[in-house]
XYZ file of C-alpha atoms in Angstrom:
639
model
C 33.232 -147.005 -27.137
C 29.332 -146.563 -28.332
C 25.951 -147.407 -26.808
C 23.717 -149.575 -28.948
C 20.600 -150.962 -28.739
C 17.740 -152.092 -30.617
C 13.572 -152.662 -30.150
C 11.689 -155.678 -32.116
C 8.159 -155.142 -31.925
C 5.306 -156.483 -33.944
C 7.531 -159.529 -34.479
C 6.430 -163.091 -33.566
C 9.618 -164.395 -32.375
C 10.527 -168.344 -31.590
C 13.888 -167.997 -28.250
C 15.434 -171.271 -26.711
C 16.712 -168.537 -24.644
C 13.799 -167.551 -22.739
C 14.040 -167.606 -18.666
C 11.813 -170.440 -17.250
C 11.956 -168.960 -13.293
C 11.019 -165.627 -14.330
C 8.205 -167.049 -16.573
C 5.375 -167.366 -13.957
C 6.373 -164.135 -12.167
C 6.254 -161.814 -15.114
C 3.251 -163.235 -16.305
C 1.251 -162.064 -13.155
C -0.087 -158.399 -14.915
C 0.546 -156.201 -11.489
C 4.754 -157.952 -12.009
C 4.950 -156.495 -15.297
C 7.832 -154.334 -15.863
C 7.644 -151.017 -17.534
C 10.786 -150.293 -19.635
C 11.425 -146.744 -19.854
C 12.644 -146.487 -23.540
C 13.687 -142.479 -23.257
C 15.988 -143.843 -20.040
C 18.087 -146.329 -22.213
C 18.642 -143.441 -24.701
C 19.816 -141.262 -21.927
C 22.345 -144.023 -20.422
C 23.569 -144.728 -23.974
C 23.880 -141.009 -24.678
C 26.096 -140.864 -21.451
C 28.296 -143.606 -23.492
C 28.637 -142.132 -26.629
C 28.182 -138.398 -26.133
C 29.086 -136.911 -29.272
C 26.482 -138.576 -30.955
C 22.744 -139.931 -30.834
C 21.151 -141.690 -33.790
C 17.745 -143.416 -34.441
C 17.233 -145.533 -37.521
C 13.131 -147.164 -37.343
C 12.850 -150.179 -40.294
C 9.058 -151.241 -40.473
C 8.137 -154.468 -42.037
C 5.085 -155.179 -44.134
C 3.433 -158.525 -45.244
C 3.049 -158.003 -49.534
C 1.564 -161.136 -50.907
C 3.217 -163.522 -48.382
C 6.533 -161.686 -48.978
C 8.013 -159.402 -46.295
C 8.973 -155.552 -47.350
C 10.682 -153.302 -45.447
C 10.142 -149.839 -45.408
C 11.970 -146.598 -44.141
C 10.663 -144.763 -41.889
C 10.639 -141.404 -44.350
C 8.440 -143.534 -47.233
C 6.385 -144.450 -43.416
C 5.851 -141.065 -42.909
C 4.639 -140.601 -46.718
C 1.556 -143.498 -46.485
C 2.828 -146.616 -47.908
C -0.711 -148.060 -47.567
C -0.034 -151.353 -45.628
C -0.201 -152.046 -42.127
C 2.314 -152.292 -39.792
C 3.558 -156.076 -38.822
C 7.004 -155.111 -37.109
C 9.247 -152.531 -36.167
C 12.890 -152.869 -35.275
C 14.404 -149.311 -33.322
C 18.098 -149.027 -33.877
C 19.487 -146.610 -31.507
C 23.659 -145.290 -31.728
C 25.411 -143.359 -29.318
C 28.775 -142.868 -30.481
C 31.946 -141.640 -28.513
C 34.542 -140.668 -31.451
C 37.877 -141.923 -30.993
C 38.846 -143.473 -34.957
C 38.856 -142.110 -38.753
C 39.549 -138.480 -39.596
C 35.858 -137.162 -39.394
C 32.864 -137.401 -37.302
C 30.672 -140.867 -37.274
C 27.241 -141.083 -36.636
C 25.039 -144.825 -36.052
C 23.292 -146.054 -36.539
C 24.752 -146.647 -40.116
C 22.976 -146.762 -42.724
C 24.023 -148.287 -46.765
C 22.854 -147.704 -49.896
C 20.997 -150.973 -50.311
C 19.144 -150.383 -47.073
C 21.047 -151.942 -44.306
C 21.581 -150.915 -40.634
C 24.670 -150.821 -38.209
C 24.745 -150.025 -34.744
C 28.261 -151.410 -33.708
C 30.286 -150.686 -30.393
C 33.788 -151.824 -30.861
C 37.350 -151.721 -32.223
C 39.295 -153.333 -35.276
C 42.486 -154.145 -33.558
C 43.327 -156.675 -36.856
C 41.761 -159.430 -39.106
C 39.777 -156.845 -41.431
C 41.989 -153.728 -42.539
C 41.676 -150.135 -41.335
C 43.847 -147.536 -42.340
C 45.475 -145.413 -39.978
C 42.842 -143.028 -40.700
C 39.655 -144.456 -41.041
C 36.636 -145.617 -38.508
C 36.221 -148.992 -38.164
C 32.957 -148.848 -37.710
C 32.781 -147.783 -41.216
C 35.019 -150.109 -42.926
C 32.627 -153.259 -40.763
C 29.691 -151.634 -42.363
C 30.996 -151.980 -46.174
C 32.704 -155.145 -45.282
C 29.470 -156.295 -44.194
C 27.619 -155.521 -46.691
C 29.377 -157.709 -48.816
C 28.856 -160.264 -47.013
C 26.141 -163.181 -48.626
C 22.851 -163.474 -47.647
C 22.016 -167.280 -48.202
C 18.811 -168.524 -45.803
C 20.823 -171.025 -43.760
C 23.044 -168.014 -42.744
C 26.196 -170.594 -43.477
C 28.359 -169.832 -46.152
C 29.134 -172.942 -48.255
C 29.652 -174.466 -51.414
C 26.103 -173.883 -52.388
C 26.046 -170.357 -51.782
C 23.670 -169.028 -54.190
C 25.725 -165.813 -54.034
C 28.401 -164.624 -56.655
C 31.478 -161.992 -56.043
C 35.236 -162.524 -55.213
C 35.794 -162.499 -51.198
C 32.586 -163.345 -50.005
C 32.116 -164.266 -46.631
C 28.910 -164.917 -44.290
C 27.855 -162.718 -41.763
C 29.896 -165.543 -39.081
C 32.874 -165.877 -41.270
C 33.682 -162.085 -40.749
C 32.827 -161.212 -37.338
C 35.070 -164.495 -36.270
C 38.101 -162.694 -37.673
C 37.555 -159.502 -35.848
C 40.327 -158.902 -33.742
C 39.496 -156.836 -31.037
C 36.020 -156.121 -28.931
C 33.173 -155.415 -30.112
C 28.930 -156.105 -29.783
C 26.727 -155.054 -33.046
C 23.280 -155.514 -34.566
C 22.834 -155.431 -37.898
C 20.364 -155.331 -40.122
C 20.934 -157.183 -42.899
C 17.681 -156.162 -45.715
C 19.105 -158.771 -48.531
C 18.088 -161.481 -46.597
C 15.299 -159.395 -43.890
C 18.038 -160.635 -41.379
C 19.193 -159.274 -37.690
C 22.084 -160.411 -36.468
C 23.310 -159.337 -33.377
C 26.311 -160.594 -30.691
C 29.312 -159.945 -29.233
C 33.241 -161.310 -29.397
C 33.910 -164.382 -27.881
C 35.280 -162.825 -24.534
C 32.524 -160.137 -23.732
C 34.858 -157.599 -23.797
C 31.890 -154.924 -24.469
C 28.058 -154.797 -22.811
C 25.188 -156.336 -24.377
C 22.013 -157.383 -22.590
C 19.628 -158.693 -23.867
C 15.355 -159.327 -23.420
C 14.083 -162.581 -24.735
C 10.807 -162.347 -24.763
C 8.023 -163.808 -23.301
C 4.327 -163.860 -22.635
C 4.339 -160.873 -20.878
C 6.700 -158.455 -23.158
C 6.337 -160.201 -26.672
C 9.498 -158.213 -28.020
C 12.907 -159.106 -28.277
C 15.175 -155.836 -26.431
C 19.083 -155.736 -26.976
C 20.478 -152.836 -25.133
C 24.263 -151.544 -24.081
C 22.856 -150.557 -20.425
C 19.993 -150.957 -18.659
C 18.002 -147.547 -17.412
C 18.073 -146.020 -13.969
C 14.229 -145.468 -14.037
C 12.680 -148.285 -15.055
C 10.984 -150.546 -12.541
C 9.033 -153.794 -12.104
C 5.248 -152.884 -10.774
C 4.755 -155.716 -8.504
C 2.619 -155.878 -5.231
C 3.985 -159.349 -4.206
C 6.024 -158.624 -0.833
C 7.658 -161.758 -2.266
C 9.030 -160.530 -5.415
C 8.976 -156.288 -3.953
C 12.824 -156.150 -4.427
C 12.553 -157.416 -7.714
C 13.759 -155.175 -10.525
C 14.470 -154.974 -13.738
C 17.556 -156.451 -12.874
C 14.995 -159.806 -13.401
C 14.231 -158.485 -17.194
C 17.984 -157.454 -18.514
C 20.502 -160.722 -18.501
C 23.925 -160.645 -20.301
C 23.871 -162.120 -23.862
C 26.356 -164.863 -24.121
C 29.162 -164.386 -26.169
C 28.788 -165.410 -29.955
C 26.633 -164.385 -33.518
C 23.271 -165.068 -33.196
C 20.572 -164.669 -35.844
C 16.907 -163.687 -36.649
C 14.973 -164.452 -40.104
C 12.052 -162.864 -40.399
C 9.571 -164.908 -42.085
C 6.034 -164.758 -43.368
C 3.807 -167.469 -41.420
C 0.947 -168.252 -44.344
C -1.687 -169.402 -41.532
C -2.337 -166.255 -40.164
C -0.560 -163.740 -42.179
C 2.046 -162.888 -39.253
C 5.985 -161.958 -39.018
C 7.649 -164.985 -37.648
C 11.379 -165.182 -36.449
C 13.526 -167.959 -34.198
C 16.740 -167.098 -32.896
C 19.636 -169.214 -33.986
C 23.493 -168.663 -32.635
C 26.441 -169.846 -34.484
C 29.636 -171.313 -34.207
C 33.251 -169.363 -33.958
C 34.255 -170.533 -37.941
C 38.393 -169.802 -37.385
C 40.678 -171.923 -35.593
C 42.012 -169.658 -32.957
C 38.885 -168.359 -31.831
C 38.122 -171.717 -31.693
C 41.269 -172.914 -29.728
C 40.880 -169.934 -27.369
C 37.304 -170.561 -26.162
C 38.250 -173.891 -24.775
C 41.330 -172.266 -23.278
C 43.435 -175.383 -23.269
C 47.523 -175.758 -22.663
C 49.642 -178.782 -23.657
C 51.773 -178.230 -20.857
C 49.677 -178.549 -17.305
C 51.684 -180.196 -15.465
C 55.543 -180.127 -15.547
C 58.243 -183.216 -14.276
C 61.368 -182.427 -12.258
C 64.067 -181.829 -15.573
C 61.300 -178.779 -17.058
C 60.910 -177.252 -13.543
C 64.549 -177.470 -13.047
C 65.211 -175.898 -16.723
C 62.024 -173.347 -16.471
C 64.463 -171.762 -13.051
C 67.844 -171.890 -14.801
C 65.968 -170.258 -17.721
C 64.223 -166.948 -15.725
C 67.517 -166.759 -13.869
C 69.258 -165.573 -16.860
C 67.183 -163.173 -17.691
C 67.092 -161.478 -14.143
C 71.129 -161.518 -14.053
C 70.560 -159.192 -17.332
C 70.959 -155.536 -16.954
C 67.299 -153.984 -17.198
C 68.346 -151.265 -19.330
C 69.400 -153.596 -21.917
C 66.197 -156.317 -21.623
C 63.414 -152.405 -21.557
C 65.608 -151.935 -24.558
C 66.487 -155.434 -26.092
C 64.521 -156.241 -29.164
C 62.089 -158.778 -28.461
C 60.387 -161.644 -30.752
C 58.410 -164.688 -29.952
C 61.340 -167.294 -30.900
C 63.224 -166.136 -27.369
C 64.256 -168.297 -25.113
C 62.311 -166.802 -21.597
C 59.029 -166.752 -21.439
C 58.636 -163.470 -20.007
C 60.106 -161.265 -22.937
C 57.717 -163.445 -25.415
C 54.791 -162.002 -22.894
C 56.413 -158.629 -22.561
C 56.851 -158.491 -26.330
C 53.106 -159.626 -27.112
C 51.861 -156.890 -24.241
C 53.539 -154.250 -26.132
C 52.128 -154.809 -29.404
C 48.726 -155.655 -27.242
C 49.018 -151.759 -25.153
C 50.618 -150.555 -29.353
C 47.319 -151.290 -30.935
C 45.110 -149.984 -28.382
C 47.249 -146.489 -28.033
C 48.709 -145.255 -31.008
C 47.680 -141.838 -31.288
C 47.273 -141.184 -34.813
C 44.180 -143.707 -33.855
C 42.534 -141.686 -31.735
C 43.427 -137.937 -31.445
C 42.079 -137.440 -35.150
C 38.283 -137.146 -34.211
C 38.980 -136.316 -30.654
C 37.708 -133.077 -29.986
C 40.104 -132.459 -26.937
C 43.441 -130.057 -28.867
C 45.673 -133.034 -27.153
C 48.706 -131.901 -28.813
C 48.536 -128.451 -27.204
C 47.268 -129.487 -24.312
C 50.076 -131.832 -24.046
C 47.347 -134.885 -22.604
C 47.477 -138.126 -23.343
C 43.634 -139.901 -24.222
C 44.709 -142.175 -22.351
C 45.103 -142.907 -19.504
C 45.469 -146.477 -16.345
C 43.054 -147.155 -14.272
C 46.259 -147.554 -11.714
C 46.166 -148.767 -7.852
C 49.916 -148.759 -8.270
C 49.665 -152.761 -8.656
C 51.716 -155.252 -10.724
C 49.196 -155.152 -13.340
C 48.461 -151.657 -13.610
C 52.239 -151.003 -13.159
C 53.021 -153.223 -15.666
C 50.369 -150.974 -18.030
C 51.174 -147.866 -17.027
C 55.734 -148.693 -17.893
C 54.393 -149.812 -21.435
C 52.005 -146.831 -22.563
C 55.310 -145.045 -22.000
C 57.228 -146.620 -24.219
C 54.286 -146.225 -26.785
C 53.505 -142.597 -26.195
C 55.937 -139.724 -27.154
C 57.222 -138.388 -24.069
C 55.126 -134.904 -25.167
C 52.467 -136.065 -24.027
C 51.538 -136.260 -20.162
C 49.783 -139.841 -18.637
C 47.265 -139.523 -16.616
C 46.621 -142.794 -13.803
C 43.655 -142.976 -12.309
C 43.309 -143.657 -8.164
C 40.337 -143.787 -6.112
C 40.021 -144.032 -1.934
C 37.340 -144.593 0.075
C 39.719 -144.046 3.303
C 41.560 -140.783 1.879
C 45.367 -140.888 1.937
C 45.646 -144.300 4.089
C 44.142 -146.386 1.589
C 46.239 -149.577 0.567
C 45.702 -148.343 -2.976
C 46.557 -144.361 -2.279
C 49.466 -146.304 -0.468
C 50.950 -148.638 -2.735
C 50.095 -145.714 -6.195
C 51.885 -143.169 -4.412
C 55.056 -145.596 -4.558
C 54.565 -146.863 -7.508
C 54.044 -143.155 -8.909
C 58.113 -142.923 -7.463
C 59.382 -146.201 -9.348
C 57.692 -145.107 -12.472
C 59.482 -142.187 -12.174
C 62.940 -143.355 -12.120
C 62.311 -145.816 -15.037
C 60.636 -142.961 -16.794
C 62.422 -139.650 -16.009
C 61.252 -137.805 -18.920
C 57.632 -138.468 -18.809
C 55.059 -135.824 -17.092
C 53.301 -138.676 -15.605
C 49.814 -136.935 -13.181
C 48.317 -138.644 -10.471
C 44.753 -138.223 -9.890
C 43.763 -138.896 -6.516
C 40.088 -139.474 -6.184
C 38.403 -139.187 -2.678
C 35.155 -140.420 -1.922
C 32.827 -141.229 1.081
C 30.032 -144.047 0.726
C 27.851 -142.141 3.094
C 27.832 -139.258 0.700
C 26.859 -141.397 -2.833
C 23.934 -141.566 -2.200
C 22.158 -140.594 -5.710
C 25.669 -142.210 -7.299
C 25.310 -145.608 -6.113
C 21.448 -145.568 -7.506
C 22.646 -144.970 -10.134
C 25.625 -147.475 -10.679
C 23.002 -150.045 -9.143
C 21.524 -149.311 -12.743
C 24.929 -149.875 -14.350
C 25.735 -153.547 -13.022
C 22.724 -154.689 -13.975
C 21.764 -157.670 -14.342
C 24.719 -158.249 -11.358
C 22.786 -158.120 -8.288
C 25.877 -158.901 -5.061
C 27.263 -156.113 -2.650
C 30.719 -156.773 -4.343
C 29.532 -156.257 -7.504
C 28.067 -152.574 -6.196
C 31.569 -152.206 -4.475
C 33.285 -152.988 -7.541
C 30.946 -150.635 -10.215
C 30.946 -147.920 -7.817
C 35.059 -147.794 -7.162
C 35.617 -148.122 -11.215
C 32.930 -145.570 -11.798
C 34.222 -143.127 -9.461
C 37.436 -144.122 -11.066
C 36.934 -143.574 -14.805
C 34.982 -140.210 -13.932
C 38.462 -138.691 -13.508
C 37.132 -136.177 -10.755
C 39.868 -135.809 -8.243
C 43.369 -134.342 -7.154
C 46.660 -134.199 -7.958
C 50.113 -132.783 -6.819
C 51.722 -129.543 -8.027
C 55.360 -129.369 -6.430
C 56.842 -126.099 -5.605
C 60.217 -124.891 -5.284
C 60.746 -122.372 -2.727
C 64.054 -121.502 -1.311
C 65.329 -125.122 -2.291
C 62.582 -126.521 -0.714
C 59.360 -128.548 -2.052
C 55.771 -127.781 -1.188
C 53.245 -129.898 -2.690
C 50.585 -128.147 -3.811
C 46.715 -130.187 -4.378
C 44.702 -128.380 -7.204
C 41.410 -130.228 -8.523
C 41.972 -131.909 -11.512
C 39.658 -133.745 -13.978
C 41.024 -135.985 -15.961
C 40.466 -135.560 -19.820
C 41.205 -139.254 -21.316
C 38.955 -140.928 -23.370
C 40.236 -144.129 -23.288
C 41.187 -145.759 -20.113
C 43.437 -149.161 -20.274
C 42.503 -151.945 -17.426
C 44.396 -154.922 -16.266
C 41.318 -157.171 -16.628
C 42.395 -160.707 -17.390
C 45.728 -160.535 -15.633
C 44.641 -162.676 -12.482
C 42.759 -165.301 -14.326
C 44.881 -166.156 -16.883
C 47.941 -166.203 -14.523
C 46.591 -167.123 -11.075
C 46.032 -163.775 -9.354
C 43.791 -164.887 -7.394
C 43.214 -166.593 -3.564
C 41.101 -169.568 -4.515
C 44.174 -170.385 -7.089
C 46.227 -171.130 -4.162
C 43.368 -173.023 -2.641
C 42.424 -175.278 -5.676
C 46.074 -175.967 -6.552
C 46.397 -176.903 -2.999
C 43.644 -179.532 -3.252
C 44.316 -180.746 -6.169
C 47.615 -179.756 -7.755
C 47.934 -178.404 -11.561
C 45.362 -179.929 -12.809
C 42.910 -178.650 -10.504
C 44.634 -175.273 -11.052
C 44.415 -175.448 -14.620
C 40.693 -176.669 -14.538
C 39.940 -173.242 -12.321
C 41.502 -171.130 -14.175
C 40.088 -172.233 -17.260
C 36.330 -171.770 -15.477
C 37.399 -168.234 -14.196
C 38.872 -167.222 -18.709
C 35.133 -169.123 -19.666
C 32.942 -166.780 -17.482
C 34.684 -164.223 -17.349
C 32.603 -161.977 -19.468
C 29.653 -162.611 -16.777
C 31.447 -162.244 -13.666
C 33.293 -159.079 -14.812
C 33.647 -157.815 -18.167
C 29.957 -156.403 -19.177
C 29.455 -155.174 -15.606
C 33.434 -153.368 -15.668
C 32.276 -152.101 -19.743
C 29.054 -150.042 -18.280
C 30.527 -148.363 -15.093
C 33.709 -147.462 -16.834
C 31.760 -146.240 -20.007
C 29.042 -144.497 -18.107
C 31.400 -141.627 -17.914
C 31.801 -141.295 -21.629
C 35.058 -142.875 -21.920
C 36.548 -146.839 -23.200
C 37.869 -149.333 -21.225
C 40.478 -150.784 -23.113
C 41.808 -154.581 -22.127
C 45.925 -155.394 -23.027
C 45.827 -158.247 -21.295
C 42.775 -159.586 -23.066
C 44.111 -159.602 -26.283
C 43.693 -162.002 -28.826
C 47.340 -162.658 -29.341
C 48.368 -161.884 -25.317
C 46.251 -165.079 -23.850
C 47.575 -166.788 -27.451
C 51.057 -166.383 -25.933
C 50.007 -167.271 -21.957
C 48.520 -170.593 -23.222
C 51.438 -171.290 -24.902
C 53.607 -171.274 -21.706
C 53.829 -174.500 -19.411
C 51.291 -173.530 -16.272
C 54.032 -173.921 -13.823
C 56.256 -170.524 -15.468
C 53.097 -169.217 -15.503
C 52.793 -169.207 -11.517
C 54.181 -171.090 -8.943
C 51.741 -171.696 -5.920
C 53.984 -173.289 -3.945
C 55.329 -170.092 -2.722
C 54.605 -166.743 -0.994
C 51.950 -164.573 -2.098
C 53.693 -161.722 -3.721
C 56.634 -164.168 -5.773
C 54.970 -167.462 -6.823
C 50.954 -165.826 -7.998
C 51.891 -164.277 -11.457
C 54.862 -165.235 -12.056
C 55.421 -165.083 -15.440
C 53.924 -161.173 -14.679
C 56.661 -160.513 -11.955
C 59.157 -161.718 -14.461
C 58.101 -158.951 -16.694
C 58.127 -156.147 -14.839
C 61.818 -156.754 -14.400
C 62.135 -156.477 -17.628
C 60.515 -153.257 -17.248
C 62.835 -152.164 -14.551
C 59.578 -152.307 -12.309
C 61.636 -154.135 -9.078
C 59.480 -153.213 -5.875
C 56.355 -153.371 -8.318
C 57.380 -157.032 -8.963
C 57.225 -158.285 -5.930
C 53.202 -156.546 -4.698
C 51.204 -159.013 -3.555
C 47.589 -159.049 -5.192
C 44.852 -156.497 -3.671
C 41.114 -156.800 -5.619
C 40.327 -152.614 -6.050
C 37.177 -153.328 -3.448
C 39.482 -153.832 -0.961
C 42.460 -151.795 -2.020
C 39.908 -148.721 -1.943
C 38.545 -149.590 0.908
C 35.183 -149.236 -0.453
C 34.092 -152.765 0.773
C 35.262 -152.296 4.866
C 33.354 -149.136 4.268
C 29.761 -150.929 2.887
C 30.499 -153.730 5.442
C 29.828 -151.021 7.775
C 27.275 -149.292 6.224
C 24.830 -152.478 5.282
C 25.932 -154.833 8.072
C 27.468 -153.020 11.114
C 30.916 -154.360 10.478
C 32.999 -156.910 8.419
C 32.611 -160.078 10.242
C 28.943 -159.342 10.281
C 28.825 -158.643 6.429
C 30.917 -161.995 5.964
C 28.636 -164.519 8.522
C 25.261 -162.827 6.658
C 27.505 -164.510 3.271
C 28.469 -167.238 4.888
C 30.727 -168.226 1.778
C 28.270 -167.149 -1.093
C 27.559 -163.239 -2.571
C 25.390 -161.059 -0.508
C 22.864 -160.210 -2.873
C 21.617 -156.509 -2.940
C 18.174 -155.811 -1.790
């Protein structure tokens, strides 16, 4: 996980993505937003604690040509007046590669890259390589046509040259990046098709003409407003989530007034795979009677098999059981995200000696986290401990704390050789005054109490500061002894995407009752197409603020493809009660892993399972009933 940013000044930028509803407000001088650049750098450093670097590129006009110079040359003096400035900032959390790598990356051609992501396929990355360096090399080979579209008339020569959008479309894995292509004087920026990495944007307006990009906002940025109607509009109104995609800014000279100008362009994904996945269509939505009967027989056959055989059986996509296919895809997804020789070579902590794995699980003891923990157990050598991070705002009484302890017992049964550590992270909302303010800056531009509650729970869980139970044997008695513990794992597996793809939310059952299978499919499709805006950016910022990296195995491209290839009635059967029909396919996966108790657990969101929602409602509204009345069916905005 890294923190990246770019501040563009001195360039007239035409953008179709302006915020018209904010223009009048922001054009009032007293309402100008003061962006704390140093605060943003500090926030980026929390995401990337291993190094922080800055690279300035200055742009000049020389006889109607755009010329760029490095800051070193500017210091010596070039004799030309500066027209524009690009300030790249990169903070690095070192996870892959055999040697330390600092950002921004600059190559011999003057190209500059700040990158926040991982490459799990599409571009070849060797076991001891750093994916940012590999990507930088590949980007340096891309064509630099003015059209930014790799076509037959491309003037670039050389074998295997792609356009930048073509190269980025090939990457499998989460990413956000900003890239300066020196040869074409073009800035490329964007994030993956599912938005698994945060990137905020400020589009230029008449008050602040800069285009700003950052992984996260700062805590201290404020809006100076004397208008009581806008007194609560803060930097929240300044930033927005950058929509998924690839964007470009080609810097050019304007003949009339000798200014540098550019226009924001959006580029389509070029691979068939991504084009199909973002449409999120499945061929088998509504079943016929014969298909349902066949499906039931198929699943029953897998239930009759001994669990030990299922766990160890060789799995192929061609297998008749849909659940086995999903399990195979999830195993490969977790393996791609946790292979130790991809991680440990560059991690300062000596995990080999301590026995701590650099991977933990955000753990509620529920269906999704139990599946991830069990599969992670298969991927890691048994010499490593695995941290299970559980947060509670009601001590041992919170539902997630109870289920996490039950889940630990079941994991110990299916994996008795593994040393599991349930990290119990207890908090009281009333004592988190400064922490709440900090998390409010992380969830921006999200602005509801639900976002804040989820953000606080994720932020505390990712921090890993809690207690673990140590068992001490005394005269045949077992004594439980709680000791303070901080998880050193830098990678956190999160179950995001499971509910959206497998009909795990209560609203899915409502839509099914109102419109049967087609209505259910449309609601799930909507969830997947907006998950970047509603969930992933917020979650990424809250988890990464601890110098940890969130990885989402359920949102692996191949897992998404596998689930879409399965008929919807095998994914879920919402005629059945909660804990049975919702996420039916994942319940079958749990049984294949030997997790029979977890397979029947109902869905419970983190804000309710940790009981932060209850405490938040009491603190802000007096009671849950008052909070429900205030919301009146819509999200309550933080004021």
